């Protein structure tokens, strides 16, 4: 997949580009409105990650050009602006999602995958881990056809870990994914341990869950 | 006591007192003027009689100059009389006095004008009397009229003053109710002028509007500062977070390096939450959220309980939901409302000791719906409650050496969503009560 990153802050752009590269994406970088406009006119993109506050223009105005030149491209707005008018304005113009800064790169990837799935109509997509099957459309887990009762949060934890399998996901990243940023201290990150414990207990009744590793003092990792 | 009641009471007392004085003094004045008038009439009559005597002599009064029998005459109703008699010893009399006379076995008080004069070397006493019974009758009638007038006047003045007082202070009440009592945040202030023709109230209204404009300006500056500062912090925080996550992605990290990165991640996370919460407070204060959602509060409670039950179970805390009546709360913001209730529940989980109990109740009330989150933790300290009441943004919990603004967020969201938030706390537990009024 080819991605255009429109971001005026070079250090942040470098980090995002580097991450996207490790995830196997091809990415181009535009630090200005003019450069982005040029890239949009020349190259076809699957994803456009768009910062709104550009030095030579408003990123929102680029959405019209994107829609005109490459209607199929998925647009995710990345911005420090959080006024509701920006969010509504961006989505109304045709952006697919809105990720306010500061965001986790893992969250960005999860959102990208969710949009791809949604846009492709893959509501029945299933992912397997060990002998278990996750139905992403119905948000259920089953083992050999037997449904396993997980809560919404437990399913989300398992899904997030699966999206980033073979990588250590720390408790803060998981907590941010589950609850956002508005519970003010790190207390809820301890709740992640409880969710993991429950997942292990519920899935453990059907088969071993040794693929779900605990990284002591850090977080968890699905080894697959 | 209300201003209108005070004015009414003052008017009644003042007018009543004046009328009472008037009622008390009235009869004396009436009697004085009536008697004075009678005296004048008597003197006029006396002068008329003397004029007749001067011109016509005493023949009209005495037959054949026989002065020994005297002359006396009453009119038919005995209201007036005239008496003329010769006196042997001359003495000077020119006076007016009251005298009771028995006429036909009835005592009648007369005002008598007595005068001695000489005529043809003889001295005569002339008495002209006028009955005072008429004056007494008029006095009685006047008294009745005055008392009735006094009563009717007081009753009428009570109703009129009461109505006028209410009409007069109505603009003041409007100012107090619309511009002071129900204004909890500057943006709620209504700048539309209160309709009044009273200069003082107009001045008060304008002064309040001017004052609120100054407050609003200062408030906006503070809010803009928080908003801009938060935005400016977001990009560097994004860079920091991305770099830390980039490091985490490396495969060859040792446990020690991971733990150090985790510390960094923790710090970045705290900064993120602080910036986001500050921005959230700023946006809630600025009413930058839509209120177009309708949520089932009973369903929300059930969902939150299911979500957090495992956390409670982990610490042997009994999390119960004895009542969650369904209730549709409209014109609200679902995410803010959920955040508010969830923060209350998470707070209860944080401060309830292992083995404790948390009850969540949601029930309909006369005005709408009430949610109570009740725990049996150690309660909130007095210092913390003082900070909450004072509206301190960063609440400092000295006992736990922590600071935060979770409770203020609950308060601010409650204010924005028109949800009443109340905290009852004591050493045996805390109740957070949310009153939803649709």
XYZ file of C-alpha atoms in Angstrom:
662
model
C 0.000 0.000 0.000
C 1.206 3.472 -0.818
C 0.721 6.266 1.640
C 1.119 10.029 1.386
C 2.012 11.670 4.673
C 1.205 15.374 4.751
C 2.850 16.783 7.893
C 4.795 20.007 8.419
C 6.592 18.853 11.550
C 9.607 17.023 10.152
C 10.572 15.105 13.281
C 7.076 13.698 13.646
C 6.915 12.931 9.926
C 10.193 11.018 10.188
C 8.853 8.888 13.028
C 5.575 8.138 11.251
C 7.363 7.368 7.972
C 9.813 5.101 9.721
C 6.988 3.238 11.454
C 5.013 2.865 8.236
C 8.094 1.522 6.519
C 8.588 -1.146 9.187
C 4.947 -2.085 8.753
C 5.566 -2.671 5.062
C 3.961 0.432 3.628
C 5.465 2.657 0.960
C 5.250 6.258 2.003
C 5.826 9.680 0.465
C 6.200 12.798 2.533
C 4.886 16.301 1.863
C 5.731 19.038 4.369
C 3.655 21.730 2.659
C 0.291 22.254 0.999
C 1.947 22.870 -2.387
C 4.073 19.751 -2.184
C 1.079 17.650 -1.139
C -0.994 19.096 -3.955
C 1.712 18.141 -6.420
C 2.034 14.600 -5.041
C -1.734 14.101 -5.142
C -1.805 15.185 -8.799
C 1.001 12.844 -9.842
C 0.959 9.693 -7.683
C -1.827 7.283 -6.825
C -2.230 6.645 -3.080
C -4.188 4.164 -0.981
C -3.921 6.257 2.162
C -3.423 9.951 2.751
C -2.513 10.949 6.295
C -3.318 14.619 6.421
C -2.249 17.262 8.908
C -4.558 20.289 8.868
C -2.198 23.020 10.045
C 0.154 23.423 7.087
C 2.411 26.471 6.684
C 1.035 27.453 3.273
C -2.606 26.420 3.536
C -5.356 24.587 5.355
C -5.173 20.813 5.011
C -8.985 20.708 4.845
C -8.785 22.346 1.403
C -6.618 19.463 0.174
C -9.514 17.062 0.691
C -11.305 18.567 -2.332
C -8.234 17.960 -4.494
C -7.883 14.404 -3.197
C -11.545 13.683 -3.935
C -11.116 15.121 -7.410
C -7.909 13.296 -8.333
C -8.114 10.009 -6.441
C -11.506 9.311 -5.047
C -10.542 5.847 -3.816
C -7.835 7.114 -1.423
C -8.538 6.729 2.270
C -8.047 9.988 4.168
C -7.151 10.106 7.852
C -6.823 13.532 9.376
C -3.986 13.870 11.898
C -4.108 17.157 13.735
C -3.552 19.013 16.963
C -6.771 20.896 16.329
C -9.614 19.386 18.234
C -12.459 21.802 17.663
C -15.607 19.989 16.746
C -15.992 22.171 13.653
C -12.665 20.862 12.303
C -13.672 17.292 12.982
C -17.138 17.634 11.491
C -15.805 19.729 8.609
C -13.145 17.127 7.750
C -15.516 14.189 7.912
C -18.191 16.034 5.946
C -15.686 16.821 3.208
C -14.948 13.149 2.837
C -12.215 12.190 5.315
C -12.580 8.646 6.610
C -11.280 9.138 10.121
C -9.869 11.743 12.461
C -6.996 11.047 14.829
C -6.172 13.890 17.191
C -2.565 14.466 18.210
C -0.810 13.170 20.183
C -1.670 9.707 18.925
C -0.098 6.312 19.188
C 1.337 4.841 15.990
C -0.265 1.567 16.980
C -3.614 3.312 17.143
C -2.969 4.749 13.695
C -2.345 1.298 12.318
C -5.443 -0.109 14.025
C -7.557 2.680 12.544
C -6.060 2.130 9.079
C -6.885 -1.550 9.222
C -10.408 -0.901 10.476
C -11.082 1.523 7.604
C -9.719 -0.863 5.022
C -11.929 -3.592 6.400
C -14.957 -1.317 6.492
C -14.416 0.059 2.996
C -13.801 -3.362 1.538
C -17.021 -4.702 3.010
C -15.130 -7.367 4.897
C -17.594 -7.516 7.700
C -17.166 -11.263 7.926
C -13.408 -11.098 8.252
C -12.017 -13.630 10.641
C -8.575 -13.872 12.167
C -7.240 -17.026 13.735
C -4.852 -17.268 16.621
C -3.869 -20.680 17.861
C -6.993 -22.763 17.611
C -9.248 -19.755 18.214
C -11.127 -17.688 15.663
C -11.945 -13.983 15.997
C -14.950 -12.780 14.009
C -14.239 -9.067 13.550
C -17.674 -8.322 12.159
C -19.624 -9.775 15.066
C -16.826 -9.183 17.566
C -16.953 -12.763 18.825
C -14.380 -15.438 19.606
C -14.951 -19.131 19.027
C -13.102 -22.395 19.360
C -14.028 -25.218 17.005
C -17.371 -23.534 16.459
C -18.028 -23.065 20.193
C -18.627 -19.408 21.017
C -16.618 -18.011 23.914
C -18.142 -15.219 25.928
C -15.750 -12.276 26.064
C -16.729 -8.787 27.132
C -16.404 -5.935 24.627
C -13.247 -4.690 26.297
C -11.694 -8.164 26.426
C -12.391 -8.625 22.732
C -10.831 -5.242 21.962
C -7.691 -6.079 23.960
C -7.316 -9.389 22.134
C -7.953 -7.793 18.747
C -5.490 -4.946 19.369
C -2.797 -7.402 20.423
C -3.530 -9.475 17.330
C -3.236 -6.484 15.015
C 0.230 -5.937 16.460
C 1.192 -9.580 16.893
C 4.821 -10.462 17.505
C 5.318 -7.043 19.082
C 5.392 -6.022 22.716
C 2.406 -3.841 23.483
C 2.745 -2.053 26.763
C -0.080 -1.455 29.183
C -0.293 2.246 28.406
C -0.847 1.585 24.726
C -3.565 -0.915 25.522
C -5.189 1.417 28.062
C -5.157 4.294 25.594
C -6.758 2.107 22.968
C -9.498 1.028 25.370
C -10.279 4.188 27.284
C -8.710 7.116 25.465
C -6.994 9.823 27.472
C -9.566 11.193 29.772
C -9.190 9.183 32.940
C -6.460 11.264 34.385
C -3.975 8.885 35.959
C -2.428 5.573 35.079
C -4.679 3.589 37.367
C -6.643 2.033 34.557
C -3.504 0.557 32.989
C -3.565 -1.903 35.901
C -7.023 -2.945 34.745
C -5.412 -4.311 31.583
C -3.871 -7.089 33.685
C -7.344 -8.068 34.846
C -8.629 -8.198 31.277
C -5.681 -10.346 30.199
C -6.229 -12.634 33.157
C -9.882 -13.059 32.177
C -9.003 -13.674 28.518
C -6.541 -16.370 29.542
C -9.070 -17.935 31.893
C -11.917 -17.957 29.370
C -9.863 -19.155 26.407
C -7.845 -21.542 28.600
C -10.940 -23.642 29.141
C -10.759 -24.673 25.469
C -7.074 -24.747 24.595
C -3.680 -23.517 25.649
C -3.123 -19.782 25.294
C 0.636 -19.856 25.554
C 0.793 -17.583 22.492
C -0.260 -14.753 24.771
C 2.965 -13.810 26.547
C 3.444 -11.535 29.518
C 6.438 -9.221 29.318
C 7.164 -8.585 32.974
C 6.657 -4.983 34.058
C 5.948 -3.902 30.490
C 2.932 -5.441 28.839
C 1.911 -8.273 26.590
C 2.700 -9.821 23.261
C 0.993 -12.293 20.996
C 3.589 -14.604 19.575
C 2.382 -16.149 16.351
C -37.948 39.608 53.925
C -38.586 40.592 50.313
C -38.175 44.198 49.235
C -41.787 44.312 47.986
C -43.032 42.964 51.344
C -40.962 45.552 53.194
C -42.329 48.325 51.013
C -45.847 47.029 51.513
C -45.412 46.819 55.265
C -43.864 50.278 55.407
C -46.670 51.788 53.348
C -49.334 50.132 55.458
C -47.748 51.213 58.727
C -47.011 54.749 57.544
C -50.450 55.316 56.066
C -52.137 53.560 58.986
C -50.246 55.730 61.461
C -51.097 58.939 59.624
C -54.738 57.927 59.396
C -54.802 56.951 63.065
C -53.449 60.357 64.063
C -55.972 61.962 61.772
C -58.760 59.849 63.309
C -57.697 60.747 66.809
C -57.341 64.461 66.148
C -60.211 64.680 63.676
C -63.058 64.833 66.239
C -61.313 67.600 68.186
C -60.810 69.676 65.071
C -64.350 68.939 63.946
C -65.780 69.939 67.303
C -63.593 73.031 67.470
C -64.635 74.296 64.052
C -68.284 73.360 64.582
C -68.369 75.226 67.896
C -66.480 78.156 66.388
C -69.006 78.259 63.577
C -71.877 78.101 66.077
C -70.290 80.912 68.092
C -70.063 83.065 64.996
C -73.671 82.337 64.185
C -74.686 83.226 67.763
C -72.762 86.498 67.611
C -74.382 87.312 64.273
C -77.817 86.578 65.812
C -76.966 88.704 68.830
C -76.011 91.605 66.603
C -79.246 91.177 64.661
C -81.296 91.271 67.906
C -79.433 94.333 69.182
C -79.971 96.038 65.827
C -83.740 95.361 66.114
C -83.792 96.725 69.654
C -81.895 99.828 68.603
C -84.253 100.489 65.744
C -87.562 99.303 67.115
C -87.099 99.315 70.847
C -88.140 96.518 73.132
C -91.767 96.433 72.050
C -91.258 93.331 70.033
C -90.132 91.530 73.236
C -92.026 93.142 76.120
C -95.689 94.148 76.247
C -96.359 97.713 77.372
C -92.887 98.225 78.708
C -93.410 95.625 81.357
C -89.877 94.407 81.733
C -90.439 92.363 84.838
C -91.616 89.178 83.131
C -88.690 88.893 80.688
C -88.837 87.391 77.225
C -88.051 83.896 76.175
C -88.647 82.026 72.932
C -87.697 78.589 71.549
C -88.176 77.540 67.965
C -90.319 74.505 67.235
C -87.556 71.895 67.345
C -85.979 73.534 70.377
C -82.783 73.961 68.458
C -82.472 77.628 69.219
C -83.794 79.957 71.869
C -83.611 83.586 72.778
C -83.935 85.010 76.273
C -84.133 88.668 77.235
C -84.577 89.860 80.768
C -83.974 92.979 82.717
C -81.341 92.874 85.407
C -81.298 95.161 88.389
C -77.589 95.184 89.093
C -75.513 96.062 86.112
C -72.606 93.752 85.441
C -70.588 93.246 82.400
C -71.181 89.977 80.598
C -70.055 89.119 77.109
C -69.393 85.431 76.953
C -70.238 82.195 75.191
C -70.512 78.956 77.134
C -72.165 75.530 77.193
C -75.154 74.924 79.347
C -77.439 71.962 79.874
C -81.110 72.722 79.968
C -84.011 70.477 80.847
C -86.678 70.897 78.245
C -89.725 68.702 78.420
C -87.847 66.311 80.734
C -85.018 66.045 78.284
C -81.559 67.382 78.895
C -80.304 69.408 75.967
C -76.876 70.993 75.770
C -76.889 74.509 74.382
C -74.163 76.811 73.268
C -75.177 80.055 74.864
C -74.101 83.524 73.931
C -74.692 85.756 76.947
C -74.502 89.531 76.700
C -75.497 92.425 78.962
C -76.513 95.729 77.412
C -78.221 98.931 78.525
C -81.290 100.394 76.899
C -83.113 103.498 78.066
C -81.195 103.454 81.383
C -82.167 99.892 82.055
C -79.849 96.899 81.917
C -80.812 93.766 80.071
C -79.298 90.306 79.768
C -79.559 88.806 76.324
C -79.016 85.061 75.922
C -79.120 83.358 72.562
C -78.686 79.601 72.631
C -78.175 77.027 69.988
C -78.464 73.295 70.607
C -75.232 71.269 70.315
C -77.110 68.003 69.728
C -76.870 68.522 65.973
C -73.119 68.932 66.254
C -72.941 65.740 68.314
C -74.972 63.885 65.679
C -72.717 65.170 62.909
C -69.727 64.164 65.015
C -71.024 60.598 65.306
C -71.734 60.362 61.590
C -68.343 61.778 60.736
C -66.711 59.280 63.078
C -68.419 56.401 61.332
C -67.519 57.723 57.926
C -63.916 58.204 58.981
C -63.625 54.703 60.456
C -65.136 53.083 57.384
C -62.979 55.213 55.098
C -59.944 54.296 57.183
C -60.658 50.575 56.850
C -61.505 50.712 53.147
C -58.441 52.857 52.498
C -56.156 50.411 54.268
C -57.602 47.386 52.446
C -57.429 49.114 49.076
C -53.956 50.434 49.700
C -52.831 46.959 50.753
C -53.905 45.421 47.467
C -52.757 48.333 45.350
C -49.377 48.611 47.082
C -48.938 44.867 46.911
C -49.627 44.814 43.164
C -47.555 47.920 42.554
C -44.672 46.592 44.656
C -44.642 43.359 42.696
C -44.770 45.222 39.394
C -42.049 47.583 40.548
C -39.559 44.914 41.621
C -40.351 42.529 38.760
C -37.394 43.770 36.648
C -35.157 43.359 39.683
C -36.339 39.778 40.117
C -35.754 39.135 36.411
C -32.213 40.512 36.709
C -31.462 38.395 39.758
C -32.998 35.207 38.364
C -31.833 35.445 34.750
C -28.523 37.190 35.205
C -27.242 36.143 38.606
C -28.887 33.083 40.134
C -28.840 30.773 37.143
C -25.486 31.900 35.790
C -22.832 29.435 36.759
C -20.482 30.139 33.875
C -19.914 33.435 31.992
C -21.103 31.997 28.677
C -24.539 31.373 30.182
C -25.052 35.100 30.750
C -27.867 36.712 28.733
C -26.991 40.149 27.453
C -30.555 40.975 26.355
C -31.803 43.943 28.351
C -34.484 43.550 30.979
C -37.577 45.541 30.074
C -37.893 48.281 32.698
C -38.618 51.976 32.920
C -36.901 52.282 36.314
C -33.551 54.022 35.921
C -31.952 52.258 38.900
C -32.813 48.799 37.553
C -31.659 49.772 34.073
C -28.377 50.953 35.573
C -28.046 47.707 37.526
C -28.766 45.678 34.382
C -26.210 47.603 32.332
C -23.603 47.445 35.105
C -24.032 43.684 35.374
C -23.713 43.295 31.604
C -20.555 45.442 31.585
C -19.100 43.501 34.462
C -19.919 40.196 32.772
C -18.284 41.369 29.552
C -15.079 42.052 31.477
C -15.312 38.674 33.218
C -16.060 36.957 29.906
C -13.058 38.639 28.316
C -10.735 37.486 31.099
C -12.336 34.047 30.982
C -11.898 33.819 27.212
C -8.262 34.887 27.456
C -7.621 32.195 30.034
C -9.449 29.616 27.940
C -7.641 30.598 24.765
C -4.348 30.381 26.586
C -5.136 26.866 27.808
C -6.348 25.880 24.364
C -3.318 27.297 22.550
C -0.861 25.952 25.098
C -2.463 22.516 24.825
C -2.301 22.607 21.040
C 1.308 23.743 21.063
C 2.180 20.877 23.372
C 0.456 18.278 21.241
C 2.896 18.132 18.340
C 6.044 17.735 20.477
C 4.180 15.146 22.525
C 3.336 13.294 19.322
C 7.011 13.295 18.384
C 8.005 12.023 21.831
C 5.371 9.304 21.798
C 6.284 8.214 18.271
C 9.960 8.045 19.181
C 9.261 5.963 22.289
C 7.007 3.653 20.292
C 9.699 3.470 17.621
C 12.159 2.257 20.227
C 9.656 -0.258 21.506
C 9.413 -1.681 18.005
C 13.052 -2.726 18.030
C 13.557 -6.439 18.521
C 16.871 -6.415 20.356
C 15.806 -4.517 23.457
C 16.914 -5.781 26.841
C 14.514 -5.941 29.773
C 16.301 -3.001 31.375
C 15.963 -0.879 28.253
C 12.301 -1.812 27.974
C 11.671 -0.774 31.574
C 13.337 2.588 30.955
C 11.250 3.067 27.829
C 8.204 2.135 29.878
C 9.041 4.917 32.331
C 9.305 7.341 29.434
C 6.040 6.066 28.030
C 4.419 6.561 31.422
C 5.627 10.168 31.563
C 4.510 10.895 28.015
C 1.161 9.315 28.795
C 0.684 11.474 31.876
C 1.541 14.605 29.914
C -0.855 13.579 27.165
C -3.650 13.017 29.604
C -3.002 16.302 31.323
C -2.972 18.237 28.055
C -6.058 16.447 26.796
C -7.912 16.960 30.054
C -7.019 20.661 30.130
C -8.209 20.977 26.586
C -11.341 19.034 27.405
C -12.143 21.353 30.317
C -11.484 24.322 28.059
C -13.781 22.918 25.371
C -16.503 21.990 27.842
C -16.302 25.497 29.312
C -16.530 26.881 25.809
C -19.513 24.627 24.990
C -17.670 23.168 22.003
C -19.509 19.869 22.073
C -22.741 19.041 20.343
C -25.692 18.026 22.466
C -27.690 16.053 19.949
C -27.575 12.527 21.369
C -30.243 10.608 23.216
C -29.038 7.926 25.578
C -30.660 5.274 27.707
C -29.208 5.952 31.142
C -30.331 2.587 32.518
C -28.574 0.821 29.646
C -25.447 2.919 30.161
C -25.276 1.904 33.828
C -25.645 -1.757 32.898
C -22.905 -1.465 30.286
C -20.501 0.287 32.670
C -21.170 -2.241 35.412
C -20.470 -5.141 33.082
C -17.315 -3.424 31.851
C -15.861 -2.731 35.282
C -17.172 -5.769 37.161
C -14.091 -7.834 36.518
C -11.929 -5.061 37.976
C -14.082 -4.989 41.071
C -14.053 -8.797 41.345
C -10.270 -8.754 41.154
C -10.180 -6.736 44.370
C -13.130 -8.526 46.004
C -15.178 -5.352 45.722
C -18.890 -6.045 45.460
C -20.122 -3.992 42.497
C -23.909 -4.078 42.462
C -26.585 -2.483 40.332
C -29.750 -2.879 42.410
C -31.757 -0.516 40.252
C -31.317 0.750 36.705
C -34.689 1.870 35.427
C -34.623 2.675 31.723
C -34.733 6.388 30.917
C -34.138 8.245 27.674
C -32.084 11.397 28.273
C -32.180 13.585 25.205
C -30.254 16.589 23.861
C -27.019 15.424 25.418
C -23.539 14.288 24.435
C -23.119 10.555 24.800
C -19.335 10.415 25.092
C -19.194 13.198 27.705
C -22.073 11.679 29.655
C -20.417 8.254 29.615
C -17.094 9.822 30.631
C -18.772 11.589 33.565
C -20.445 8.466 34.974
C -17.424 6.281 34.194
C -15.087 8.681 36.014
C -17.374 8.504 39.041
C -17.278 4.710 38.942
C -13.500 4.568 38.438
C -13.045 7.011 41.324
C -15.188 4.770 43.514
C -13.085 1.757 42.478
C -9.889 3.647 43.257
C -10.906 4.732 46.730
C -12.886 1.693 47.908
C -10.721 -0.710 49.918
C -10.419 -4.354 48.921
C -13.509 -6.252 50.044
C -15.637 -3.084 49.987
C -18.892 -2.416 48.208
C -19.996 -0.093 45.403
C -23.678 0.366 44.563
C -24.961 2.063 41.464
C -28.586 3.091 41.396
C -30.508 4.650 38.568
C -34.107 5.602 39.179
C -36.727 7.951 37.853
C -37.555 11.010 39.898
C -40.310 13.614 39.688
C -38.047 15.857 37.621
C -36.211 13.262 35.572
C -33.650 10.680 36.562
C -31.128 10.219 39.339
C -27.949 8.155 39.314
C -26.149 7.458 42.568
C -22.692 5.924 42.792
C -22.282 4.908 46.426
C -19.130 3.396 47.898
C -18.014 2.501 51.398
C -14.483 3.827 51.059
C -12.839 6.260 53.437
C -14.624 9.240 51.955
C -13.152 12.392 50.508
C -11.059 14.533 52.834
C -12.292 17.926 53.965
C -9.330 19.596 52.231
C -10.297 17.959 48.944
C -13.962 18.909 49.358
C -12.916 22.518 50.035
C -10.910 22.496 46.806
C -13.880 21.069 44.903
C -16.241 23.706 46.322
C -13.780 26.470 45.469
C -13.594 25.168 41.891
C -9.855 24.435 41.993
C -8.917 22.886 38.661
C -5.954 20.845 39.883
C -7.172 19.063 42.979
C -4.343 18.197 45.311
C -4.765 15.016 47.295
C -2.197 15.487 50.041
C -2.826 12.069 51.588
C -1.898 10.325 48.353
C 0.572 12.972 47.174
C -1.285 13.151 43.900
C -2.995 15.839 41.972
C -5.570 15.626 39.267
C -8.792 17.048 37.974
C -11.055 14.030 37.581
C -13.675 15.420 39.935
C -13.550 18.848 38.329
C -14.072 17.167 34.961
C -17.180 15.513 36.392
C -18.392 18.893 37.644
C -17.640 20.735 34.402
C -19.290 18.073 32.235
C -22.292 18.044 34.576
C -22.571 21.803 34.231
C -22.350 21.640 30.444
C -24.899 18.824 30.172
C -27.254 20.452 32.719
C -26.803 17.525 35.085
C -26.796 18.353 38.786
C -23.730 16.876 40.510
C -23.650 16.482 44.261
C -21.149 14.796 46.575
C -22.088 13.426 49.976
C -19.056 12.169 51.808
C -18.159 10.974 55.277
C -15.549 8.601 56.707
C -17.879 5.664 56.012
C -18.285 6.306 52.316
C -19.073 8.630 49.464
C -22.129 9.138 47.282
C -21.866 10.860 43.944
C -25.337 11.899 42.872
C -26.248 12.922 39.328
C -29.611 14.564 38.689
C -30.703 14.453 35.065
C -33.534 16.844 34.252
C -35.015 16.382 30.803
